[in-house]
mmCIF file of C-alpha atoms in Angstrom:
data_model
loop_
_atom_site.group_PDB
_atom_site.id
_atom_site.type_symbol
_atom_site.label_atom_id
_atom_site.label_comp_id
_atom_site.label_asym_id
_atom_site.label_seq_id
_atom_site.Cartn_x
_atom_site.Cartn_y
_atom_site.Cartn_z
ATOM 1 C CA MET M 1 53.580 51.875 -33.916
ATOM 2 C CA GLN M 2 52.894 52.661 -30.306
ATOM 3 C CA ASP M 3 49.902 54.794 -29.381
ATOM 4 C CA GLN M 4 51.208 58.014 -27.871
ATOM 5 C CA GLY M 5 47.777 59.125 -26.704
ATOM 6 C CA ARG M 6 46.381 62.642 -26.508
ATOM 7 C CA SER M 7 48.525 65.767 -26.191
ATOM 8 C CA LYS M 8 49.356 66.958 -22.657
ATOM 9 C CA ARG M 9 48.510 70.527 -23.665
ATOM 10 C CA LYS M 10 45.214 72.111 -24.667
ATOM 11 C CA ARG M 11 44.757 74.234 -27.774
ATOM 12 C CA THR M 12 45.076 77.314 -25.544
ATOM 13 C CA GLY M 13 48.373 76.109 -24.079
ATOM 14 C CA GLY M 14 46.900 75.045 -20.740
ATOM 15 C CA ARG M 15 47.839 71.708 -19.199
ATOM 16 C CA ARG M 16 45.576 68.691 -19.640
ATOM 17 C CA ARG M 17 45.824 66.132 -16.840
ATOM 18 C CA ARG M 18 45.403 62.405 -17.408
ATOM 19 C CA SER M 19 42.114 60.919 -16.265
ATOM 20 C CA HIS M 20 43.401 57.304 -16.375
ATOM 21 C CA LYS M 21 46.344 55.270 -17.555
ATOM 22 C CA LYS M 22 46.389 53.458 -20.877
ATOM 23 C CA THR M 23 44.321 50.294 -20.941
ATOM 24 C CA ARG M 24 45.857 47.084 -22.239
ATOM 25 C CA HIS M 25 44.367 47.335 -25.740
ATOM 26 C CA GLN M 26 45.780 50.852 -26.153
ATOM 27 C CA LEU M 27 49.365 49.671 -25.737
ATOM 28 C CA GLY M 28 51.250 49.243 -29.011
ATOM 29 C CA ARG M 29 53.702 46.553 -30.084
ATOM 30 C CA GLN M 30 56.823 46.640 -32.203
ATOM 31 C CA PRO M 31 56.167 46.093 -35.950
ATOM 32 C CA ALA M 32 56.619 42.552 -37.269
ATOM 33 C CA GLU M 33 58.891 43.633 -40.175
ATOM 34 C CA THR M 34 58.341 40.499 -42.277
ATOM 35 C CA THR M 35 61.522 39.503 -44.109
ATOM 36 C CA VAL M 36 62.177 37.230 -47.095
ATOM 37 C CA GLY M 37 63.319 33.812 -45.858
ATOM 38 C CA GLU M 38 62.296 30.513 -44.290
ATOM 39 C CA PRO M 39 58.660 30.837 -43.027
ATOM 40 C CA ARG M 40 58.412 31.822 -39.356
ATOM 41 C CA PHE M 41 55.192 32.843 -37.589
ATOM 42 C CA GLN M 42 54.205 34.284 -34.234
ATOM 43 C CA VAL M 43 50.716 34.010 -32.729
ATOM 44 C CA ILE M 44 49.734 36.922 -30.505
ATOM 45 C CA ASP M 45 46.557 37.726 -28.598
ATOM 46 C CA SER M 46 44.461 40.610 -29.869
ATOM 47 C CA ARG M 47 41.426 42.387 -28.475
ATOM 48 C CA GLY M 48 38.498 40.145 -27.633
ATOM 49 C CA ASN M 49 38.775 36.396 -28.011
ATOM 50 C CA ASN M 50 40.884 36.747 -31.165
ATOM 51 C CA GLU M 51 44.410 36.000 -32.283
ATOM 52 C CA LYS M 52 46.736 37.523 -34.874
ATOM 53 C CA VAL M 53 49.258 35.445 -36.766
ATOM 54 C CA ARG M 54 52.321 37.519 -37.554
ATOM 55 C CA ALA M 55 54.609 36.443 -40.372
ATOM 56 C CA LEU M 56 58.154 37.140 -39.189
ATOM 57 C CA SER M 57 59.528 35.790 -42.481
ATOM 58 C CA ALA M 58 57.996 34.314 -45.625
ATOM 59 C CA ASN M 59 59.241 32.864 -48.911
ATOM 60 C CA THR M 60 55.986 32.241 -50.824
ATOM 61 C CA ALA M 61 53.207 34.540 -52.026
ATOM 62 C CA GLN M 62 49.736 33.984 -53.493
ATOM 63 C CA VAL M 63 49.902 35.955 -56.759
ATOM 64 C CA ALA M 64 46.732 36.866 -58.698
ATOM 65 C CA ILE M 65 47.261 36.619 -62.469
ATOM 66 C CA ASP M 66 44.239 37.476 -64.663
ATOM 67 C CA GLY M 67 41.704 36.127 -62.170
ATOM 68 C CA GLU M 68 43.735 32.987 -61.401
ATOM 69 C CA VAL M 69 45.775 32.583 -58.214
ATOM 70 C CA ALA M 70 49.188 30.918 -58.297
ATOM 71 C CA GLU M 71 51.689 30.280 -55.523
ATOM 72 C CA ALA M 72 55.039 31.887 -56.304
ATOM 73 C CA THR M 73 58.370 31.992 -54.495
ATOM 74 C CA ILE M 74 59.559 35.405 -53.322
ATOM 75 C CA GLU M 75 63.054 36.299 -54.497
ATOM 76 C CA ASN M 76 63.545 39.815 -53.110
ATOM 77 C CA VAL M 77 61.935 43.208 -52.466
ATOM 78 C CA VAL M 78 62.262 45.662 -55.373
ATOM 79 C CA GLU M 79 60.397 48.709 -54.049
ATOM 80 C CA ASN M 80 58.739 49.668 -50.773
ATOM 81 C CA PRO M 81 56.883 53.002 -50.436
ATOM 82 C CA ALA M 82 56.552 52.573 -46.654
ATOM 83 C CA ASN M 83 60.295 52.989 -46.094
ATOM 84 C CA VAL M 84 63.179 53.163 -48.569
ATOM 85 C CA ASN M 85 65.444 51.273 -46.149
ATOM 86 C CA TYR M 86 63.062 48.286 -46.203
ATOM 87 C CA VAL M 87 64.240 47.475 -49.754
ATOM 88 C CA ARG M 88 67.828 46.899 -48.602
ATOM 89 C CA ARG M 89 66.652 44.859 -45.623
ATOM 90 C CA ASN M 90 64.157 42.802 -47.741
ATOM 91 C CA ILE M 91 61.192 43.723 -45.521
ATOM 92 C CA ILE M 92 57.705 43.057 -46.930
ATOM 93 C CA THR M 93 54.814 45.368 -46.073
ATOM 94 C CA LYS M 94 51.519 46.175 -47.786
ATOM 95 C CA GLY M 95 52.194 48.005 -51.052
ATOM 96 C CA ALA M 96 55.723 46.640 -51.465
ATOM 97 C CA VAL M 97 56.752 45.482 -54.939
ATOM 98 C CA ILE M 98 58.365 42.034 -54.775
ATOM 99 C CA GLU M 99 60.231 39.975 -57.363
ATOM 100 C CA THR M 100 58.624 36.522 -57.630
ATOM 101 C CA SER M 101 59.000 33.478 -59.846
ATOM 102 C CA GLU M 102 55.884 34.689 -61.745
ATOM 103 C CA GLY M 103 57.235 38.242 -62.199
ATOM 104 C CA ARG M 104 56.970 41.509 -60.272
ATOM 105 C CA ALA M 105 53.983 41.765 -57.941
ATOM 106 C CA ARG M 106 52.571 44.323 -55.499
ATOM 107 C CA VAL M 107 51.630 43.082 -52.010
ATOM 108 C CA THR M 108 47.944 43.613 -51.158
ATOM 109 C CA SER M 109 47.809 41.923 -47.736
ATOM 110 C CA ARG M 110 49.395 42.889 -44.425
ATOM 111 C CA PRO M 111 51.838 40.078 -43.573
ATOM 112 C CA GLY M 112 52.522 41.415 -40.073
ATOM 113 C CA GLN M 113 48.790 41.269 -39.248
ATOM 114 C CA THR M 114 47.443 38.274 -41.199
ATOM 115 C CA GLY M 115 50.513 36.051 -41.614
ATOM 116 C CA GLN M 116 50.138 35.621 -45.375
ATOM 117 C CA VAL M 117 51.502 37.387 -48.451
ATOM 118 C CA ASN M 118 48.916 38.066 -51.176
ATOM 119 C CA ALA M 119 49.919 40.002 -54.279
ATOM 120 C CA VAL M 120 48.807 41.066 -57.754
ATOM 121 C CA LEU M 121 51.020 41.028 -60.827
ATOM 122 C CA VAL M 122 52.372 44.457 -61.860
ATOM 123 C CA ASP M 123 52.631 45.381 -65.548
ATOM 124 C CA ASP M 124 56.244 46.368 -66.319
ATOM 125 C CA GLU M 125 56.233 49.457 -68.494
#
């Protein structure tokens, strides 16, 4: 999401003028919107001497099952509280429930920021 900055109006309704333009680290980028598919990554520069690896698509997830971690293949997205339309488009974000070869799992990592999909198994009730 892009940073819109401070409001142009004060609490009293008066105008607030800009003291300076946005600096480079204040500019936003479009979301990665990681999909289910053949793994594709994008390396982007971040603030300081750091890099972010964005997962544009992924087909495997590290699933935690009773303290053990197993690699599972992602089949599709079952539920996504971030956006209901992401389920139809198979977009993975943090908190999304995905169907894997090990069972249903909830994503705990941020694939668009870290480039990896980590998840924990969800008990079906």
